[in-house]
GROMACS .gro file of C-alpha atoms in nm:
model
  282
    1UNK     CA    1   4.554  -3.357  -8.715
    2UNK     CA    2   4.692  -2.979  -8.755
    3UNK     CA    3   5.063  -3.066  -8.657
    4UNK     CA    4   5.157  -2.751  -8.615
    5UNK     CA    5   5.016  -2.514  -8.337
    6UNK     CA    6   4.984  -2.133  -8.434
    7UNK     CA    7   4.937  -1.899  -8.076
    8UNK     CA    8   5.002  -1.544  -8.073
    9UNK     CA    9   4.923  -1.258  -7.763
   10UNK     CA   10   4.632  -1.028  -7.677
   11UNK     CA   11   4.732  -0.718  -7.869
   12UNK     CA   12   4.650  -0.857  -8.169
   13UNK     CA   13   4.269  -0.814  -8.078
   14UNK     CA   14   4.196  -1.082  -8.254
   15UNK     CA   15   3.805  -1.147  -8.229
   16UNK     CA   16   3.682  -1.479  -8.066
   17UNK     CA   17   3.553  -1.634  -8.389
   18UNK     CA   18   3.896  -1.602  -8.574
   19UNK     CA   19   4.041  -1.693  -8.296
   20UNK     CA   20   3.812  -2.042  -8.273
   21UNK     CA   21   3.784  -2.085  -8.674
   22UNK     CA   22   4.178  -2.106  -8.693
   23UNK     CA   23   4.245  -2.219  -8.322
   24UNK     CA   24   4.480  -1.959  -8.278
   25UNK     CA   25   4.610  -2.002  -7.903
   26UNK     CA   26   4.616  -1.637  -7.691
   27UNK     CA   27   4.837  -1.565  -7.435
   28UNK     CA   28   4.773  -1.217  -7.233
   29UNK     CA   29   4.901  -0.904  -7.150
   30UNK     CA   30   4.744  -0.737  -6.856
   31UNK     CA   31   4.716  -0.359  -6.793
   32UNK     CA   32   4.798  -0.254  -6.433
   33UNK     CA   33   4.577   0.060  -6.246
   34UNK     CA   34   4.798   0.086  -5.884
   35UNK     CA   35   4.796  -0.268  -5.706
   36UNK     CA   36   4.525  -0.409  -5.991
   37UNK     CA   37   4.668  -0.589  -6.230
   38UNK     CA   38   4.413  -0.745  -6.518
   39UNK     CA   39   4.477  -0.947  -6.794
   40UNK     CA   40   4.303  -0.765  -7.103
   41UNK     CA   41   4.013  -0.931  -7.265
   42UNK     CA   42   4.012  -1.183  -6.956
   43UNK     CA   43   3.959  -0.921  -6.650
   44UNK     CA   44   3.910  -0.652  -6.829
   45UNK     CA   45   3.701  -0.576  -7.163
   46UNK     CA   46   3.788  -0.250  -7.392
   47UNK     CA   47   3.453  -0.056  -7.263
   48UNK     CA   48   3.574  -0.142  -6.894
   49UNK     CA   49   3.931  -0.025  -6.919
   50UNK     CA   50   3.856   0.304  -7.115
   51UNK     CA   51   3.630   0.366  -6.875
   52UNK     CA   52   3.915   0.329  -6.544
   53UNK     CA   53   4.094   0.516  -6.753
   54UNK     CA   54   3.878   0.803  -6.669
   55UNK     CA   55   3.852   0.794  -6.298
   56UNK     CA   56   4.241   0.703  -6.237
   57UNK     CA   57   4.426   0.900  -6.060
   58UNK     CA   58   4.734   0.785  -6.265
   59UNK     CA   59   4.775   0.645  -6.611
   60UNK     CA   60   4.790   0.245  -6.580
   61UNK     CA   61   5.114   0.068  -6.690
   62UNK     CA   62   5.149  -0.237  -6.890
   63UNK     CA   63   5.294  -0.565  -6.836
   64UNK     CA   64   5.399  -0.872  -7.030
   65UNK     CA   65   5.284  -1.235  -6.952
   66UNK     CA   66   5.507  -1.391  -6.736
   67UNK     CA   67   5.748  -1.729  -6.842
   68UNK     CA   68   5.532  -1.952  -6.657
   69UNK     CA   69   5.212  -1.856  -6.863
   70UNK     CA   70   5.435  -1.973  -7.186
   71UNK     CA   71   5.546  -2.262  -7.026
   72UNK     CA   72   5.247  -2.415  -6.918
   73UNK     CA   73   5.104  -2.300  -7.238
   74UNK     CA   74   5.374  -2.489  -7.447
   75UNK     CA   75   5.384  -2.754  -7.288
   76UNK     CA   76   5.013  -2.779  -7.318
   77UNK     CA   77   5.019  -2.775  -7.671
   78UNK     CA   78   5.278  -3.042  -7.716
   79UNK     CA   79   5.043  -3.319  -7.615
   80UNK     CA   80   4.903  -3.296  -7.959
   81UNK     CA   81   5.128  -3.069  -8.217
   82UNK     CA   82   5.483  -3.140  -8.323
   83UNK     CA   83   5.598  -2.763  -8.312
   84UNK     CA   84   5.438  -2.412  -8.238
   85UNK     CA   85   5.491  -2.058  -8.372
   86UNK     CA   86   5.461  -1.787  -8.134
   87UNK     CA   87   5.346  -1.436  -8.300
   88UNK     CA   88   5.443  -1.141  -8.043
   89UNK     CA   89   5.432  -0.794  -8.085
   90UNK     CA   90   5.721  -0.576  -8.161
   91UNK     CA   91   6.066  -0.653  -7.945
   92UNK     CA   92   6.132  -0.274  -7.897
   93UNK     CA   93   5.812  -0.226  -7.760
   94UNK     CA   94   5.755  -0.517  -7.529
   95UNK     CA   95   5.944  -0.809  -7.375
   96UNK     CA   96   5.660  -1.045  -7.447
   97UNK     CA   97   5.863  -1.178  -7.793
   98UNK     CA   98   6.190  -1.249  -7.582
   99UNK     CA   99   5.998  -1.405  -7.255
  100UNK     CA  100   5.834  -1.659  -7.504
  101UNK     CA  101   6.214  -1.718  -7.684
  102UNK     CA  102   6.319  -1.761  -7.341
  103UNK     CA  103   6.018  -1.998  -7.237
  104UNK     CA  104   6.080  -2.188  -7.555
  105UNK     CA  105   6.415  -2.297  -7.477
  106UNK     CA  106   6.315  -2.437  -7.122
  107UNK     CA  107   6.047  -2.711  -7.317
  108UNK     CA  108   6.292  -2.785  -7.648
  109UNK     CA  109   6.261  -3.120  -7.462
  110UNK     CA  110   5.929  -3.129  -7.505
  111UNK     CA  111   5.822  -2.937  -7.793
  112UNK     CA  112   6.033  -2.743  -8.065
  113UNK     CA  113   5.891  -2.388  -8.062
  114UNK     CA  114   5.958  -2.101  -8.337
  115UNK     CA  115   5.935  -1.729  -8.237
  116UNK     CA  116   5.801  -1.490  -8.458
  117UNK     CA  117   5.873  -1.126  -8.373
  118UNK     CA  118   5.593  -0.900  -8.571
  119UNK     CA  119   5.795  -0.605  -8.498
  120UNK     CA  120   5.473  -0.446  -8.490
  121UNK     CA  121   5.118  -0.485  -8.325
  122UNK     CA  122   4.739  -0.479  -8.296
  123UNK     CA  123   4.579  -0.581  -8.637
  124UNK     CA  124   4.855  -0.599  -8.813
  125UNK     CA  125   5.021  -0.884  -8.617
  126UNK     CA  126   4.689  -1.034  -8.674
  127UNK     CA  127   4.741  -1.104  -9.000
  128UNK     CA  128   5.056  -1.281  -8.926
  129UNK     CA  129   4.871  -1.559  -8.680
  130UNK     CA  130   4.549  -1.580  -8.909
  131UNK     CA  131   4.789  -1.662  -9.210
  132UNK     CA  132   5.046  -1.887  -9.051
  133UNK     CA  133   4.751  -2.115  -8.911
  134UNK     CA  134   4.579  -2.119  -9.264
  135UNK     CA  135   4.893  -2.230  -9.355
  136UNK     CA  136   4.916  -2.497  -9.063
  137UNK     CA  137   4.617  -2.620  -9.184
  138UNK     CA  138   4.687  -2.656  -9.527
  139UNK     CA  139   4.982  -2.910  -9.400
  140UNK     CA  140   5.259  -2.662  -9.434
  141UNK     CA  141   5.606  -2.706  -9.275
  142UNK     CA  142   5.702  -2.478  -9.027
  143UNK     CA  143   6.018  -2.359  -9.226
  144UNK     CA  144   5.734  -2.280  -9.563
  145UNK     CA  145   5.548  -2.093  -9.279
  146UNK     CA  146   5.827  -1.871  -9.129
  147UNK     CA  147   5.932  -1.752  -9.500
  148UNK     CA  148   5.606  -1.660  -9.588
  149UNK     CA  149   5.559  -1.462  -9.241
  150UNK     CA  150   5.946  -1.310  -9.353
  151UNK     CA  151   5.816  -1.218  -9.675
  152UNK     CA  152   5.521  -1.070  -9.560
  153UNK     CA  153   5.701  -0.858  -9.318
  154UNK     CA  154   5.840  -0.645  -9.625
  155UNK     CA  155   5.490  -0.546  -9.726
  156UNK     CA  156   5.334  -0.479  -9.420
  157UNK     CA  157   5.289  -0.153  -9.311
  158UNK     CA  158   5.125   0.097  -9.024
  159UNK     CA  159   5.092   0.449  -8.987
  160UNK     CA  160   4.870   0.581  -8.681
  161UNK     CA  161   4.816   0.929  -8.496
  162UNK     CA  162   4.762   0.979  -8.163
  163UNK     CA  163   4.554   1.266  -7.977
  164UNK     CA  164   4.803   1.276  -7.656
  165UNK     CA  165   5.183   1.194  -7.684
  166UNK     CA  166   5.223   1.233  -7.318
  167UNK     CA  167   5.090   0.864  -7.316
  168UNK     CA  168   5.383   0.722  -7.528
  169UNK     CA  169   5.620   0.935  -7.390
  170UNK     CA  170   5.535   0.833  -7.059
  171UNK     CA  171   5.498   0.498  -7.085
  172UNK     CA  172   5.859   0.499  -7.248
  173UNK     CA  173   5.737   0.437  -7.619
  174UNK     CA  174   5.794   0.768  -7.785
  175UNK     CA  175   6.160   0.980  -7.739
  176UNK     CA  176   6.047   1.288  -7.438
  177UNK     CA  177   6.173   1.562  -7.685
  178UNK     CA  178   5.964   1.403  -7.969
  179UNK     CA  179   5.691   1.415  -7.712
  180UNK     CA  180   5.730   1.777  -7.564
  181UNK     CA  181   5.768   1.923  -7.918
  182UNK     CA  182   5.465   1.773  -8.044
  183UNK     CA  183   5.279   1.905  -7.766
  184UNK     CA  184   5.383   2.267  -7.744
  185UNK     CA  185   5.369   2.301  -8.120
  186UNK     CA  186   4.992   2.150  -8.145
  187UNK     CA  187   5.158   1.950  -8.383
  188UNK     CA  188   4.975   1.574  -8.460
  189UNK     CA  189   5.289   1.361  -8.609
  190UNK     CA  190   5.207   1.025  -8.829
  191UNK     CA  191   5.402   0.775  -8.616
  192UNK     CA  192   5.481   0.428  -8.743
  193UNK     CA  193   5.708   0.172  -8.674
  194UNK     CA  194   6.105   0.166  -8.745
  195UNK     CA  195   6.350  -0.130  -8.642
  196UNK     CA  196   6.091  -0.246  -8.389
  197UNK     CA  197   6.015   0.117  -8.186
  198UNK     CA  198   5.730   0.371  -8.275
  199UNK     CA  199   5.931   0.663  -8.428
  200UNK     CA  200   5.759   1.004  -8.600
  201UNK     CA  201   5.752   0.969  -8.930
  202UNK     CA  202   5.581   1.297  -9.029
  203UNK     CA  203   5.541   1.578  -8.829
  204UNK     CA  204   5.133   1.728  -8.965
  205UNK     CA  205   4.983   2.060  -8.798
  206UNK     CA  206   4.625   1.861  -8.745
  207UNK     CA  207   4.474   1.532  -8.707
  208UNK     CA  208   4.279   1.614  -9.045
  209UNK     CA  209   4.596   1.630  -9.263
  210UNK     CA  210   4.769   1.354  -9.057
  211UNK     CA  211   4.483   1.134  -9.160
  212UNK     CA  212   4.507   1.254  -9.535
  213UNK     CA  213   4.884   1.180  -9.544
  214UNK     CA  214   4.826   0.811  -9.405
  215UNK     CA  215   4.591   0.806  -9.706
  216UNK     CA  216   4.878   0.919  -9.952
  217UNK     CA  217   5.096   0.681  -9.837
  218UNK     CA  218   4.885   0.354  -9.864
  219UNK     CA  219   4.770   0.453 -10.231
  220UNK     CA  220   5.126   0.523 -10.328
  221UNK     CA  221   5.220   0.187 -10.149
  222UNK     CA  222   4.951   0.004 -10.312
  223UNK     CA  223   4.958   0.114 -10.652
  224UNK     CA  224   5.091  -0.188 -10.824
  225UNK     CA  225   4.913  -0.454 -10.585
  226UNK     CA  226   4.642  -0.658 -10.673
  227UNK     CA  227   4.557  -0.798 -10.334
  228UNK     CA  228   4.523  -0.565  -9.980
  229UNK     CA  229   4.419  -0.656  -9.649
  230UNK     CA  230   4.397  -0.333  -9.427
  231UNK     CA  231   4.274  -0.247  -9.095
  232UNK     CA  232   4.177   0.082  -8.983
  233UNK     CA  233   4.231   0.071  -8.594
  234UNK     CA  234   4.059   0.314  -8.345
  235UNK     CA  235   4.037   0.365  -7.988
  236UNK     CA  236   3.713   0.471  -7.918
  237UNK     CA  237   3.647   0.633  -8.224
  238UNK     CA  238   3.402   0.381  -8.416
  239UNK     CA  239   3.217   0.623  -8.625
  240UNK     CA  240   3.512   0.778  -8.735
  241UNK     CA  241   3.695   0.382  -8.825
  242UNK     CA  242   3.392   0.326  -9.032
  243UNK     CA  243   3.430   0.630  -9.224
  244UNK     CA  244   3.825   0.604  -9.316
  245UNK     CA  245   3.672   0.219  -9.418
  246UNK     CA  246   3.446   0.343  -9.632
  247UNK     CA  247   3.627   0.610  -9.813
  248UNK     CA  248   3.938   0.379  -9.860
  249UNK     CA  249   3.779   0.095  -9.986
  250UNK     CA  250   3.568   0.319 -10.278
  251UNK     CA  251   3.888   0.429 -10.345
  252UNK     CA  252   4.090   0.088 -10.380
  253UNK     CA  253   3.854  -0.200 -10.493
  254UNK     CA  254   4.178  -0.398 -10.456
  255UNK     CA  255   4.163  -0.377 -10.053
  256UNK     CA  256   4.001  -0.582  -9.797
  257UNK     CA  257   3.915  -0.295  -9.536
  258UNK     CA  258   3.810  -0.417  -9.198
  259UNK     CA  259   3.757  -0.219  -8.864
  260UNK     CA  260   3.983  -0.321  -8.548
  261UNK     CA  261   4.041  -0.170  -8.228
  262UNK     CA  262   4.339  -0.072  -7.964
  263UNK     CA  263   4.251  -0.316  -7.695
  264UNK     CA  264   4.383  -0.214  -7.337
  265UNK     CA  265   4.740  -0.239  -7.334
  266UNK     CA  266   4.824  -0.092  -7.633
  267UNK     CA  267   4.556   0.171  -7.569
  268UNK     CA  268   4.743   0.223  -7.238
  269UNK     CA  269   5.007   0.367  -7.463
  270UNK     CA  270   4.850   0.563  -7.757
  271UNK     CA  271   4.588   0.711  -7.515
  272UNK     CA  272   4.192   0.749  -7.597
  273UNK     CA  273   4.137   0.873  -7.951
  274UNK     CA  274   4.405   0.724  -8.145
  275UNK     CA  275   4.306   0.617  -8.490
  276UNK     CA  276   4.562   0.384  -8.714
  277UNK     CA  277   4.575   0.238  -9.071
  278UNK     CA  278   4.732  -0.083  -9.125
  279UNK     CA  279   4.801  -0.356  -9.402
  280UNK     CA  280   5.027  -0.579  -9.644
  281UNK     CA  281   4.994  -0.587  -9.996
  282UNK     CA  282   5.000  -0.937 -10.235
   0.00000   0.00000   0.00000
């Protein structure tokens, strides 16, 4: 028996059949249109919500699970596991990481539970659960775990561009003068992730050369790795996911390149459109 359990929330879109090979527990986010709220991938499927998305009156808001969900959850899991890592998405972007520290400390009785903050999200974060359980499974500790999560964090990387800012910058993600600059200048800024927030990283005149500069930086990140798992994420833009896929891995045989989407609530933020390359190098 897997003493260890591994559980992680809905933004990092991890498909079912991970999800079930590594049994990776989920806990969800929801995504809120006026009274409605509904808990992504539960209520609500990606097709559904972009769709509401086009007949609302008002862009939806976001919200994190609440304590009780963790609770019940933990508490769950300590009938059969001796501890549990919890994988959240990025602190500066969500309260989800510090709802789960704070539901942790209310079943130490029970269960000793480890909080992981990704400090970022979507695929990415991912990668975090799907390794910690493989190494839950190989009869790691938890302390062998959390170092190799720490370490991992160093060479893990994302880079994205967004068609809208208004989204972030309404949502609270994104600084307003960042925003309003962007959007009177035309201008299409690579945004990543710094100390847990989404910050502009580059400020590029078009989509096109925003793309081409994500490119730049993962081959002069890569370089000197032997080993890359990437994710190029999309919001509705499959055709275009599968391209950047295909041109990236001709052009590093040393990356795994797989396709991933923005699920609900973080598509809530980065708006219809967005497009995203992410990965850690070995």
């Amino acid at each position: 028996m897997t003493q260890i359990a591994i559980v992680t929330d809905s933004t990092a879109y991890l498909a079912e059949d991970v999800r079930e090979a590594h049994n990776i527990s989920v806990i969800p986010l929801s995504v809120v249109f006026g009274d409605d709220a509904y808990r992504e991938e539960i209520d609500i499927t990606k097709n559904e919500f972009l769709d509401k998305m086009k007949h609302a009156e008002d862009l939806p808001t976001t919200s994190q699970p609440p304590i009780g969900e963790f609770i019940a959850l933990f508490e769950e899991l300590s009938k059969d596991y001796e501890a549990v890592i919890t994988i959240h998405l990025s602190s500066g972007i969500s309260g989800t990481y510090q709802t789960a520290c704070a539901a942790a400390e209310q079943v130490s009785d029970k269960v000793e539970v480890y909080c992981f903050d990704s400090e970022i999200s979507c695929m990415p974060q991912g990668f975090y659960a799907i390794r910690a359980a493989e190494m839950s499974e190989a009869g790691h500790t938890v302390d062998e775990i959390l170092d190799v999560l720490n370490e991992m964090k160093k060479r893990t990387k994302a880079y994205f561009v967004v068609d809208n800012l208004n989204h972030l910058h309404r949502g609270g993600r994104l600084n307003g003068a960042q925003a309003i600059v962007g959007s009177l200048l035309q201008i299409k800024p690579v945004l990543h992730f710094e100390d847990t927030k989404i910050v502009p990283f580059e400020k590029v005149r078009t989509a096109k050369k925003a793309i081409a500069r994500i490119y730049d930086i993962f081959a002069e990140d890569i370089k000197n790795s032997t080993s890359v798992q990437a994710t190029v994420i999309h919001s509705n833009r499959a055709e275009k996911a599968e391209q950047m896929k295909k041109e990236l891995s001709q052009a590093h045989p040393q990356a795994d390149v797989v396709v991933s989407e923005f699920g609900p609530v973080i598509a809530t933020h980065l708006g219809e459109g967005a497009l995203a390359l992410g990965w850690y190098s070995r």
